[in-house]
mmCIF file with all atom_site columns, C-alpha atoms and ligand atoms in Angstrom:
data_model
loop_
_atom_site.group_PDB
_atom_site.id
_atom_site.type_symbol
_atom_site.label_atom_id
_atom_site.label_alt_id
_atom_site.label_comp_id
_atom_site.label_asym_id
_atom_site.label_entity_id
_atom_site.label_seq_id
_atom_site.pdbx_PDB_ins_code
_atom_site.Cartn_x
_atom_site.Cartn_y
_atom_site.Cartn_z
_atom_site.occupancy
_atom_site.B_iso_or_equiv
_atom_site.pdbx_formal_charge
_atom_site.auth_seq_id
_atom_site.auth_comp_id
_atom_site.auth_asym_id
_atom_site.auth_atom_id
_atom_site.pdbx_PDB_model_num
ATOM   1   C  CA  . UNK A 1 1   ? 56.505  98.709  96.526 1.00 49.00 ? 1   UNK A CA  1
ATOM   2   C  CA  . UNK A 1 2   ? 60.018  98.081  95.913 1.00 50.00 ? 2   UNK A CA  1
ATOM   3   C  CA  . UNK A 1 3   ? 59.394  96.480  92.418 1.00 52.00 ? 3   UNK A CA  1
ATOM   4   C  CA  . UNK A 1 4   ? 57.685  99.991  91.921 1.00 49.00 ? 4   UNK A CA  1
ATOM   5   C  CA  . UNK A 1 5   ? 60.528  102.485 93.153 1.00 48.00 ? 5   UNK A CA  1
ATOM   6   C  CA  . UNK A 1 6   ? 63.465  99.911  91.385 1.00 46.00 ? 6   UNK A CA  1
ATOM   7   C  CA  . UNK A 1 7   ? 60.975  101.376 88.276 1.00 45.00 ? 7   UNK A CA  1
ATOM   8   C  CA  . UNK A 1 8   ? 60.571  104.787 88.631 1.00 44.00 ? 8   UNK A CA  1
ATOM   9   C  CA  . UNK A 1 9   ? 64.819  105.179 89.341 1.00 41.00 ? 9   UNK A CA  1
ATOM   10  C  CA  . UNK A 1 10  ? 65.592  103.220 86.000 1.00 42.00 ? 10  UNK A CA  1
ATOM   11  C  CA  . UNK A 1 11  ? 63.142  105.943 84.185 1.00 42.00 ? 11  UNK A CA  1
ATOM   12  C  CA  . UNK A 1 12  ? 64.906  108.718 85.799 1.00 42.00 ? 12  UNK A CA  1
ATOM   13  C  CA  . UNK A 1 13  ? 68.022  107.584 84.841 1.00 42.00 ? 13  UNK A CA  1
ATOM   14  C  CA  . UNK A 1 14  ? 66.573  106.694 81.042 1.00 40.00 ? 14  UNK A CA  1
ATOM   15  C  CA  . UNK A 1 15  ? 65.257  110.402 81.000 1.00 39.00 ? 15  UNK A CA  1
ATOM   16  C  CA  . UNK A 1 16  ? 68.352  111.507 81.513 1.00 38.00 ? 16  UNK A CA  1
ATOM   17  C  CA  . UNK A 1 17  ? 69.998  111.542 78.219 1.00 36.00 ? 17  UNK A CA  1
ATOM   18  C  CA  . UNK A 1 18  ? 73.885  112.498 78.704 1.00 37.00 ? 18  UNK A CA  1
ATOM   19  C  CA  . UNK A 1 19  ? 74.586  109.964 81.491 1.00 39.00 ? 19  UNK A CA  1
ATOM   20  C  CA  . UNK A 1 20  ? 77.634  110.729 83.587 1.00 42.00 ? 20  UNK A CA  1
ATOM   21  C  CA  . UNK A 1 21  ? 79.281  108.624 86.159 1.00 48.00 ? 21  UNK A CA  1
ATOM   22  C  CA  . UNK A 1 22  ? 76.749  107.105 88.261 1.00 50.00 ? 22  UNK A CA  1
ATOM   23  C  CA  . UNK A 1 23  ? 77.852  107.265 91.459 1.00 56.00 ? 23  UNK A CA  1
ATOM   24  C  CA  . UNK A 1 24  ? 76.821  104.066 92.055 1.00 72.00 ? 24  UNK A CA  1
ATOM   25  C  CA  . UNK A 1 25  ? 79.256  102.406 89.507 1.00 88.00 ? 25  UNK A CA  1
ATOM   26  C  CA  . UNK A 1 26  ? 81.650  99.944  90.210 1.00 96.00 ? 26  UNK A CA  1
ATOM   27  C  CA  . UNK A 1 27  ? 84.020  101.774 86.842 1.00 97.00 ? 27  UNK A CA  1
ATOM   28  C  CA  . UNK A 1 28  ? 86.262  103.911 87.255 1.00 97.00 ? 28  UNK A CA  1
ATOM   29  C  CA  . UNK A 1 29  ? 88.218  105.311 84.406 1.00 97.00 ? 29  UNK A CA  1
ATOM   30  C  CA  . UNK A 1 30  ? 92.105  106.653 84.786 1.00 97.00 ? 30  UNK A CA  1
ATOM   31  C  CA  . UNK A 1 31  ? 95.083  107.833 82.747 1.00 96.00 ? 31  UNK A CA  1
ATOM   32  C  CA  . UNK A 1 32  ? 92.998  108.157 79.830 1.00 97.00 ? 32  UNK A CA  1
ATOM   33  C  CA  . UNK A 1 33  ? 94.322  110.405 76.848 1.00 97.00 ? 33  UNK A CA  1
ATOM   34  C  CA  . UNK A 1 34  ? 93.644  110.160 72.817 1.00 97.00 ? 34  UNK A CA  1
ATOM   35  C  CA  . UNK A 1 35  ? 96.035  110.883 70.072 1.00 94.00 ? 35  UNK A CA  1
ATOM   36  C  CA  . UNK A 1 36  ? 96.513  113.940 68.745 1.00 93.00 ? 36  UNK A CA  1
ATOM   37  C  CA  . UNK A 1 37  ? 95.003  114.364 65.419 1.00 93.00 ? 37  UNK A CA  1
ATOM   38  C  CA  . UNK A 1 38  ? 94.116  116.927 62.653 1.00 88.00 ? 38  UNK A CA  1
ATOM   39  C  CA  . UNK A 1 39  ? 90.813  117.390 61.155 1.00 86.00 ? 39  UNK A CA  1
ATOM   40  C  CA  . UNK A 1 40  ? 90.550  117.448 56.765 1.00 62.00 ? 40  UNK A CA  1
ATOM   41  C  CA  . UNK A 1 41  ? 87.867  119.816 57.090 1.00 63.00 ? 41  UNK A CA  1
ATOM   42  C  CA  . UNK A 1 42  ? 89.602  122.780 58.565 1.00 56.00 ? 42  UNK A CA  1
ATOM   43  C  CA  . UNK A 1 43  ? 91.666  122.829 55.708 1.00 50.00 ? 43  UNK A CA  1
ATOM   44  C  CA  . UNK A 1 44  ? 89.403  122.259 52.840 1.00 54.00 ? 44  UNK A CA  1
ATOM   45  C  CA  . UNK A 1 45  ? 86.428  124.710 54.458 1.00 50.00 ? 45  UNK A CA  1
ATOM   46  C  CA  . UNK A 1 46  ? 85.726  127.906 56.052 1.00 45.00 ? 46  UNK A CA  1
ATOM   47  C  CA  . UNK A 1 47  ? 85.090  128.284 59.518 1.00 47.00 ? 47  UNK A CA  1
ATOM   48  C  CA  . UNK A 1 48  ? 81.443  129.054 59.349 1.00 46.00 ? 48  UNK A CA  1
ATOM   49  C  CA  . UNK A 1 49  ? 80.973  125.775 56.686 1.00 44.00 ? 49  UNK A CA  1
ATOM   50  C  CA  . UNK A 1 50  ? 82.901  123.936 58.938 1.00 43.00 ? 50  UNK A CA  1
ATOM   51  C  CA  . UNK A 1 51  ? 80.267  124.226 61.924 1.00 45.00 ? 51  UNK A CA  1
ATOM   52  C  CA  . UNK A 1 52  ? 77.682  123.547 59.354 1.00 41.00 ? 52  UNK A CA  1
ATOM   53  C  CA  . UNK A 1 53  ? 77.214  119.898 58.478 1.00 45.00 ? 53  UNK A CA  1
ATOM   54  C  CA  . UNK A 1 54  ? 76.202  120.141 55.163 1.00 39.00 ? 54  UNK A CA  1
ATOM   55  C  CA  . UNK A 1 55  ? 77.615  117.142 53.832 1.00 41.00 ? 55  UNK A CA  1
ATOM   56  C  CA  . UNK A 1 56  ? 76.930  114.196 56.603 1.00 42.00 ? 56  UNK A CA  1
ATOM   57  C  CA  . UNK A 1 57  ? 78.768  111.020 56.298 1.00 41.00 ? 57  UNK A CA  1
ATOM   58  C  CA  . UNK A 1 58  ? 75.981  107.923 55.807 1.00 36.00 ? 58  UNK A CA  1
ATOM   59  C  CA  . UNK A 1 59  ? 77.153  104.599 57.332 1.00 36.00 ? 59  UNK A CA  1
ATOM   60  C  CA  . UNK A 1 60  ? 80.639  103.828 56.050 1.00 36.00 ? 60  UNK A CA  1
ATOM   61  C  CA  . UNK A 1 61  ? 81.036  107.288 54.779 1.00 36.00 ? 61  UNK A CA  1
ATOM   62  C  CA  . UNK A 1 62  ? 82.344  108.624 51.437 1.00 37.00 ? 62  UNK A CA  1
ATOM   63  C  CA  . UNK A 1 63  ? 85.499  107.345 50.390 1.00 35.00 ? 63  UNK A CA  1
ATOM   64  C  CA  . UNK A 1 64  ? 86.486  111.342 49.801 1.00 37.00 ? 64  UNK A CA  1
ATOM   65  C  CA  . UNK A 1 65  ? 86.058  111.804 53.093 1.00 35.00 ? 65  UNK A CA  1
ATOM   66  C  CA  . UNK A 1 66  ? 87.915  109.082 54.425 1.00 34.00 ? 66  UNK A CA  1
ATOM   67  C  CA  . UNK A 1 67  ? 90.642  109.779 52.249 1.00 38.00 ? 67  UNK A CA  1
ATOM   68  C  CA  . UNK A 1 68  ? 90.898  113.240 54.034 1.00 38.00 ? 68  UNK A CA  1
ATOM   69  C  CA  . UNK A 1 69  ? 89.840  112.884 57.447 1.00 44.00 ? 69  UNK A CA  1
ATOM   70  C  CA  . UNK A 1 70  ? 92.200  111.836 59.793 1.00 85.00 ? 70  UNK A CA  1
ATOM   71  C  CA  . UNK A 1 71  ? 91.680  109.350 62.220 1.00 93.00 ? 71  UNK A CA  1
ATOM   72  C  CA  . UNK A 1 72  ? 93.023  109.141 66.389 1.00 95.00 ? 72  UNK A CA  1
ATOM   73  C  CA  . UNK A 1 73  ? 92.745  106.305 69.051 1.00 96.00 ? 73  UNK A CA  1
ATOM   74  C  CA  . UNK A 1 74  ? 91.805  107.052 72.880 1.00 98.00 ? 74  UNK A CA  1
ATOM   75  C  CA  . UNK A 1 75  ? 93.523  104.851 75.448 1.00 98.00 ? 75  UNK A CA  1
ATOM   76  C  CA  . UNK A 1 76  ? 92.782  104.650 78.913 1.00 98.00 ? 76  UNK A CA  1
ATOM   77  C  CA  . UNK A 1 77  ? 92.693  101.665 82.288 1.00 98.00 ? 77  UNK A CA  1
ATOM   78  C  CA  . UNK A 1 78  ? 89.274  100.992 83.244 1.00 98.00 ? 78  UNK A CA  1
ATOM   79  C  CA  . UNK A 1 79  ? 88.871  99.350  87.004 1.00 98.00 ? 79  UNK A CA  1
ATOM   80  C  CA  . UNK A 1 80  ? 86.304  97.316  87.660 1.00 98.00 ? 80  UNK A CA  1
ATOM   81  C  CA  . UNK A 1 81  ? 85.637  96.830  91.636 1.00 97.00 ? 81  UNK A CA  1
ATOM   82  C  CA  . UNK A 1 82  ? 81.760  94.664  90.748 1.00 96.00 ? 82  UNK A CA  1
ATOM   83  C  CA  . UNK A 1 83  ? 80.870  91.924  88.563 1.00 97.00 ? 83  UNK A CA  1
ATOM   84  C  CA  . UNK A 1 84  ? 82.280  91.549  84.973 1.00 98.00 ? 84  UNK A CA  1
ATOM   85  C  CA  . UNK A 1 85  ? 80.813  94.043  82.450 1.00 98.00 ? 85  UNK A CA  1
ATOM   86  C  CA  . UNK A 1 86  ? 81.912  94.937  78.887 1.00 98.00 ? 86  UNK A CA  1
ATOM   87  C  CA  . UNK A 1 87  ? 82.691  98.319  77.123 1.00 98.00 ? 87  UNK A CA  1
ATOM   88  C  CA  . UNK A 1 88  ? 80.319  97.483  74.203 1.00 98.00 ? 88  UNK A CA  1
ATOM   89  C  CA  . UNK A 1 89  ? 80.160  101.535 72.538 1.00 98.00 ? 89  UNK A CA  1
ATOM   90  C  CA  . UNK A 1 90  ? 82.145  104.653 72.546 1.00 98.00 ? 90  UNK A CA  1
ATOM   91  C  CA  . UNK A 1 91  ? 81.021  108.354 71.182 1.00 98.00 ? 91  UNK A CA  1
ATOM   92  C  CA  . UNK A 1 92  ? 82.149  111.450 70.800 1.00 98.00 ? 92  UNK A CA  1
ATOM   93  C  CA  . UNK A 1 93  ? 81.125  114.489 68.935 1.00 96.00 ? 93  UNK A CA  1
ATOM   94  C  CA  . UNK A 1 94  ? 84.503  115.024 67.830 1.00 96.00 ? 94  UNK A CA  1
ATOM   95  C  CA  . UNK A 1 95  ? 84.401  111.968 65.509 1.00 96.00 ? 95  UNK A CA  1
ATOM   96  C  CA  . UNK A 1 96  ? 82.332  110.456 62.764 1.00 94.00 ? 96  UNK A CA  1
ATOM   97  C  CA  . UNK A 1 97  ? 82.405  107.277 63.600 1.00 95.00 ? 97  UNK A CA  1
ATOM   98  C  CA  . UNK A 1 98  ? 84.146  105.568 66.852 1.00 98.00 ? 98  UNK A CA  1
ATOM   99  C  CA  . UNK A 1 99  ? 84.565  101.740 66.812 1.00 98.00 ? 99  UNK A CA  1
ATOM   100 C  CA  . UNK A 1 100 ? 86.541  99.421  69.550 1.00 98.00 ? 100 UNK A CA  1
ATOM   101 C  CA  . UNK A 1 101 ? 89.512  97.909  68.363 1.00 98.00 ? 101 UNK A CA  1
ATOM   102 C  CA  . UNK A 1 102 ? 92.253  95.723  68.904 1.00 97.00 ? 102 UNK A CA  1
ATOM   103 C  CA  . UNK A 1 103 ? 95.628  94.895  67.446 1.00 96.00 ? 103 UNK A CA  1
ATOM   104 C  CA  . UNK A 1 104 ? 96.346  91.590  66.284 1.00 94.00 ? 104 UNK A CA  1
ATOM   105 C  CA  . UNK A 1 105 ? 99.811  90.204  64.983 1.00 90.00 ? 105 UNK A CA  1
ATOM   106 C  CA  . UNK A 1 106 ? 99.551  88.375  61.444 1.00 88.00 ? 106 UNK A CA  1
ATOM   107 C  CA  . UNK A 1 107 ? 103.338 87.042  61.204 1.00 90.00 ? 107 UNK A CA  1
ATOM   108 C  CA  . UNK A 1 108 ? 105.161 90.023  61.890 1.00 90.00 ? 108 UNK A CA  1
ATOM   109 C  CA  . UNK A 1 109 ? 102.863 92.585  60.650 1.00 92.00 ? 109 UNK A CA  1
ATOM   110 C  CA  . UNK A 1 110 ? 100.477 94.115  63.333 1.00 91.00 ? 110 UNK A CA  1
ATOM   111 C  CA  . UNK A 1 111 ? 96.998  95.297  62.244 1.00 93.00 ? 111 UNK A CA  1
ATOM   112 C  CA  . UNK A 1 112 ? 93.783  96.818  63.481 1.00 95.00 ? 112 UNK A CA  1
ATOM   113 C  CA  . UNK A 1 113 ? 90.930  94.493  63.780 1.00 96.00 ? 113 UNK A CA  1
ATOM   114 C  CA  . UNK A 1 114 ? 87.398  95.585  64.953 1.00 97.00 ? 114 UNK A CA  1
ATOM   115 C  CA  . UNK A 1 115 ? 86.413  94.142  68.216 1.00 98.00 ? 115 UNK A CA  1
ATOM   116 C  CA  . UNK A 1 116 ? 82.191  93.454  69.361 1.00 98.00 ? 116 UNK A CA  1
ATOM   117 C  CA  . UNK A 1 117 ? 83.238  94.529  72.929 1.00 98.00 ? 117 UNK A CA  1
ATOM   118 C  CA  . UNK A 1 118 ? 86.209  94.641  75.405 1.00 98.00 ? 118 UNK A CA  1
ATOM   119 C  CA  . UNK A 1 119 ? 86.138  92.890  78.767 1.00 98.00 ? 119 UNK A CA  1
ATOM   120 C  CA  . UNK A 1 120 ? 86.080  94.249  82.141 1.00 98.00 ? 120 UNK A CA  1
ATOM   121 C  CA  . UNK A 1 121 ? 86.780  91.152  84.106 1.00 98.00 ? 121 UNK A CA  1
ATOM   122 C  CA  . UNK A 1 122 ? 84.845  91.222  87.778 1.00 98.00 ? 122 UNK A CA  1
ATOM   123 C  CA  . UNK A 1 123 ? 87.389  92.807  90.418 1.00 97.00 ? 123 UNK A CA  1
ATOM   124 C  CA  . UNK A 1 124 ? 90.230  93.996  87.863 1.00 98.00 ? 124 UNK A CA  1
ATOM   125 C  CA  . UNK A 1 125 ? 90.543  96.228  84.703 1.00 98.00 ? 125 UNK A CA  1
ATOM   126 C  CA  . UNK A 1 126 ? 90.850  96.627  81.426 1.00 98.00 ? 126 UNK A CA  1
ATOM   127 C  CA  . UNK A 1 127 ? 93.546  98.609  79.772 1.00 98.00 ? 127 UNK A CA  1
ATOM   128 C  CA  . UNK A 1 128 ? 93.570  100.180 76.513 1.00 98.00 ? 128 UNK A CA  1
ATOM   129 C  CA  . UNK A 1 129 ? 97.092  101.091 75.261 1.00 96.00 ? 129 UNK A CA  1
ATOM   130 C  CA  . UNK A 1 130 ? 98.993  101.186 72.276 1.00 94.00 ? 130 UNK A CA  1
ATOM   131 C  CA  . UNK A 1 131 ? 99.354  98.005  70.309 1.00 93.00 ? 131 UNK A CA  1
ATOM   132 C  CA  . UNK A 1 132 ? 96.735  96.560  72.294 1.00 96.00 ? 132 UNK A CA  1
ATOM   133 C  CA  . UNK A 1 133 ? 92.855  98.067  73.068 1.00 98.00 ? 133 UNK A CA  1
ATOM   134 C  CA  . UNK A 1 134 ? 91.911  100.947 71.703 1.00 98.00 ? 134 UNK A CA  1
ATOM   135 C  CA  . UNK A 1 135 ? 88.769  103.346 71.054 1.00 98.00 ? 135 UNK A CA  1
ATOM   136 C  CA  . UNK A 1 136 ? 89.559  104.311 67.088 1.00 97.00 ? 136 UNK A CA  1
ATOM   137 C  CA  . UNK A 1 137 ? 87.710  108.339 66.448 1.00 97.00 ? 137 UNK A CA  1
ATOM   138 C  CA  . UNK A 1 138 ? 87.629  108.107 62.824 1.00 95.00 ? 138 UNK A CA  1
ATOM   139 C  CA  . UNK A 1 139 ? 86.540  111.017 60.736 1.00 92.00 ? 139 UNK A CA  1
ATOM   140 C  CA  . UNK A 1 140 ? 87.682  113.533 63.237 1.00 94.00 ? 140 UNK A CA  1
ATOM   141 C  CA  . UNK A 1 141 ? 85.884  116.781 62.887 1.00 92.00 ? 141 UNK A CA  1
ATOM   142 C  CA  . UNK A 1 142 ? 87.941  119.380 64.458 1.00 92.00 ? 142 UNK A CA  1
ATOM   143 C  CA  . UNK A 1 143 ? 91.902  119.635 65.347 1.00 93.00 ? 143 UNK A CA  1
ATOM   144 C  CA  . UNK A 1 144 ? 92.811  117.551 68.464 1.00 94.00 ? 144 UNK A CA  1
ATOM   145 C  CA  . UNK A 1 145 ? 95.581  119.095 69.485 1.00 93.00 ? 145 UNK A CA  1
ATOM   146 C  CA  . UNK A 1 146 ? 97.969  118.621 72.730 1.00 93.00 ? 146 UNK A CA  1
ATOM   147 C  CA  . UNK A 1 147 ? 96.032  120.211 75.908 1.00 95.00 ? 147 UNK A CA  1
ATOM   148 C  CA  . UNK A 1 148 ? 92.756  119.977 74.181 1.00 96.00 ? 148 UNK A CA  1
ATOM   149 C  CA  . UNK A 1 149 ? 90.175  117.652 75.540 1.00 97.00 ? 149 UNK A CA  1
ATOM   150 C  CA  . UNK A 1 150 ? 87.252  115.681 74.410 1.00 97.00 ? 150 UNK A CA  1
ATOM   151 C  CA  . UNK A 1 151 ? 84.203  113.930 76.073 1.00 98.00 ? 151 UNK A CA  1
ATOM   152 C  CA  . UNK A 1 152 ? 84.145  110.594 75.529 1.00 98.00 ? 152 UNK A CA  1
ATOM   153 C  CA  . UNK A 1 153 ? 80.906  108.328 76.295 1.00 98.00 ? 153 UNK A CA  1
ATOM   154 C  CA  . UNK A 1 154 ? 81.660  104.790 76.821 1.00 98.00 ? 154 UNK A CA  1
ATOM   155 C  CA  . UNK A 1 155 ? 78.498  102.646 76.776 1.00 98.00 ? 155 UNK A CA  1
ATOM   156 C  CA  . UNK A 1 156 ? 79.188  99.214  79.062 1.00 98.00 ? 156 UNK A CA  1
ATOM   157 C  CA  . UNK A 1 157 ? 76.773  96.133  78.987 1.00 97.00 ? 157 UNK A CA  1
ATOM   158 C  CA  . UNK A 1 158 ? 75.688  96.566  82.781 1.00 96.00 ? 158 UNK A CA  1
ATOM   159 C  CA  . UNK A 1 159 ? 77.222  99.966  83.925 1.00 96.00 ? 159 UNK A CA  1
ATOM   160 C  CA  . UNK A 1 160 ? 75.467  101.667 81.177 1.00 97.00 ? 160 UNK A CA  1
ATOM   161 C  CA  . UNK A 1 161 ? 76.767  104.825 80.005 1.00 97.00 ? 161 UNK A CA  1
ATOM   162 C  CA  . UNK A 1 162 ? 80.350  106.954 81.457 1.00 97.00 ? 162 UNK A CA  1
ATOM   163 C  CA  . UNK A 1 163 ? 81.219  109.882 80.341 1.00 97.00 ? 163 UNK A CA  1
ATOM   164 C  CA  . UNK A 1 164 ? 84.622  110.922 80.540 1.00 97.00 ? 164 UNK A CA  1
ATOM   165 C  CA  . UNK A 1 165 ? 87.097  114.178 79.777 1.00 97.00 ? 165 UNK A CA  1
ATOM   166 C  CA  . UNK A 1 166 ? 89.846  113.021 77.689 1.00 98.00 ? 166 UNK A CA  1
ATOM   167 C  CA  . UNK A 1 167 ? 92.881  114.925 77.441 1.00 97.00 ? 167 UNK A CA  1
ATOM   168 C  CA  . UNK A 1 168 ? 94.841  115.093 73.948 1.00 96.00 ? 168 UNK A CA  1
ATOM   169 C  CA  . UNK A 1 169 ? 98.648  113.830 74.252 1.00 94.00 ? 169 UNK A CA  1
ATOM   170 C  CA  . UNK A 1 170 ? 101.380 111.740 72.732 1.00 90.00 ? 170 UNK A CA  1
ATOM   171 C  CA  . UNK A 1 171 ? 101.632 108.387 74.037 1.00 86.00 ? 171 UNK A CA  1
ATOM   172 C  CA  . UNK A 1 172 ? 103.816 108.431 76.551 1.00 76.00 ? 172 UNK A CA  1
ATOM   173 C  CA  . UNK A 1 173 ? 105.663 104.795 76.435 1.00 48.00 ? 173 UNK A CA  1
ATOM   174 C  CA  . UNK A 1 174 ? 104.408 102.296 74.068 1.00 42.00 ? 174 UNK A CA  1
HETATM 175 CU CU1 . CU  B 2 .   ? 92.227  101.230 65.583 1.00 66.84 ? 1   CU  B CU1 1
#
């Protein structure tokens, strides 16, 4: 019987397509912001073509369009009070493509590297900040500017997914 209702909550929960915060989650997410950024498209296109995605970017994308998008990073500290999990995905409909990176020093140049997942160790956190962990929104879509914000889904190994509202600023300290 138990086996039975453990069942019929994980297909609730899988029927339910834009997951927010369970409240059941050991995550919380705080002080999270992204970069403000500017969007190629709302200068190359009208309005009304810009809402219509008539050219969609396949896999890597073109290299025209990656030329002229613009790209921005959201940051954030993500507290873990359960067992270790991992932030393994991130979307948004505001970007094209969102990956999970880090930043690595190679002598004295630092440079983006893509990362598989980032840790959320049992009973601490994670933080994302600049020059460290970071969720990269490449291929930005529309103008993120100051004040705006943006739902971000963050898909962890165990926790599933979190989605969360965040606001569009300069980093503050880096
Ligand atoms: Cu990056």
């Amino acid at each position: 019987m138990k086996r039975f209702m453990l069942g019929l909550c994980v297909l609730l929960l899988a029927s339910c397509g834009a997951a927010t915060k369970s409240a059941a989650s050991p995550l919380t997410i705080e002080g999270s912001f992204a970069r403000p950024a500017f969007a190629a498209t709302t200068m190359m296109q009208t309005p009304t073509m810009a809402t219509t995605p008539i050219s969609p970017t396949m896999g890597g994308g073109m290299s025209g369009g990656a030329m002229m998008g613009s790209n921005s990073a959201a940051y954030m500290t993500i507290r873990n009070t359960g067992a270790a999990d991992n932030l393994i995905a991130a979307s948004t409909d505001v970007a094209g493509k969102v990956e999970l990176h880090t930043v690595t020093a190679d002598g004295q140049v630092m440079k983006m590297e893509q990362v598989e997942k980032i840790e959320v160790p049992a009973n601490g956190e994670a933080v994302l900040k600049p020059g460290g962990f970071h969720i990269m929104l490449l291929e930005i879509k529309q103008d993120l500017k100051i004040g705006d914000t943006l739902d971000l889904t963050l898909t962890f190994e165990k926790a599933g997914k979190i989605t969360v509202k965040v606001p569009v600023q300069m980093p503050s300290a880096q």
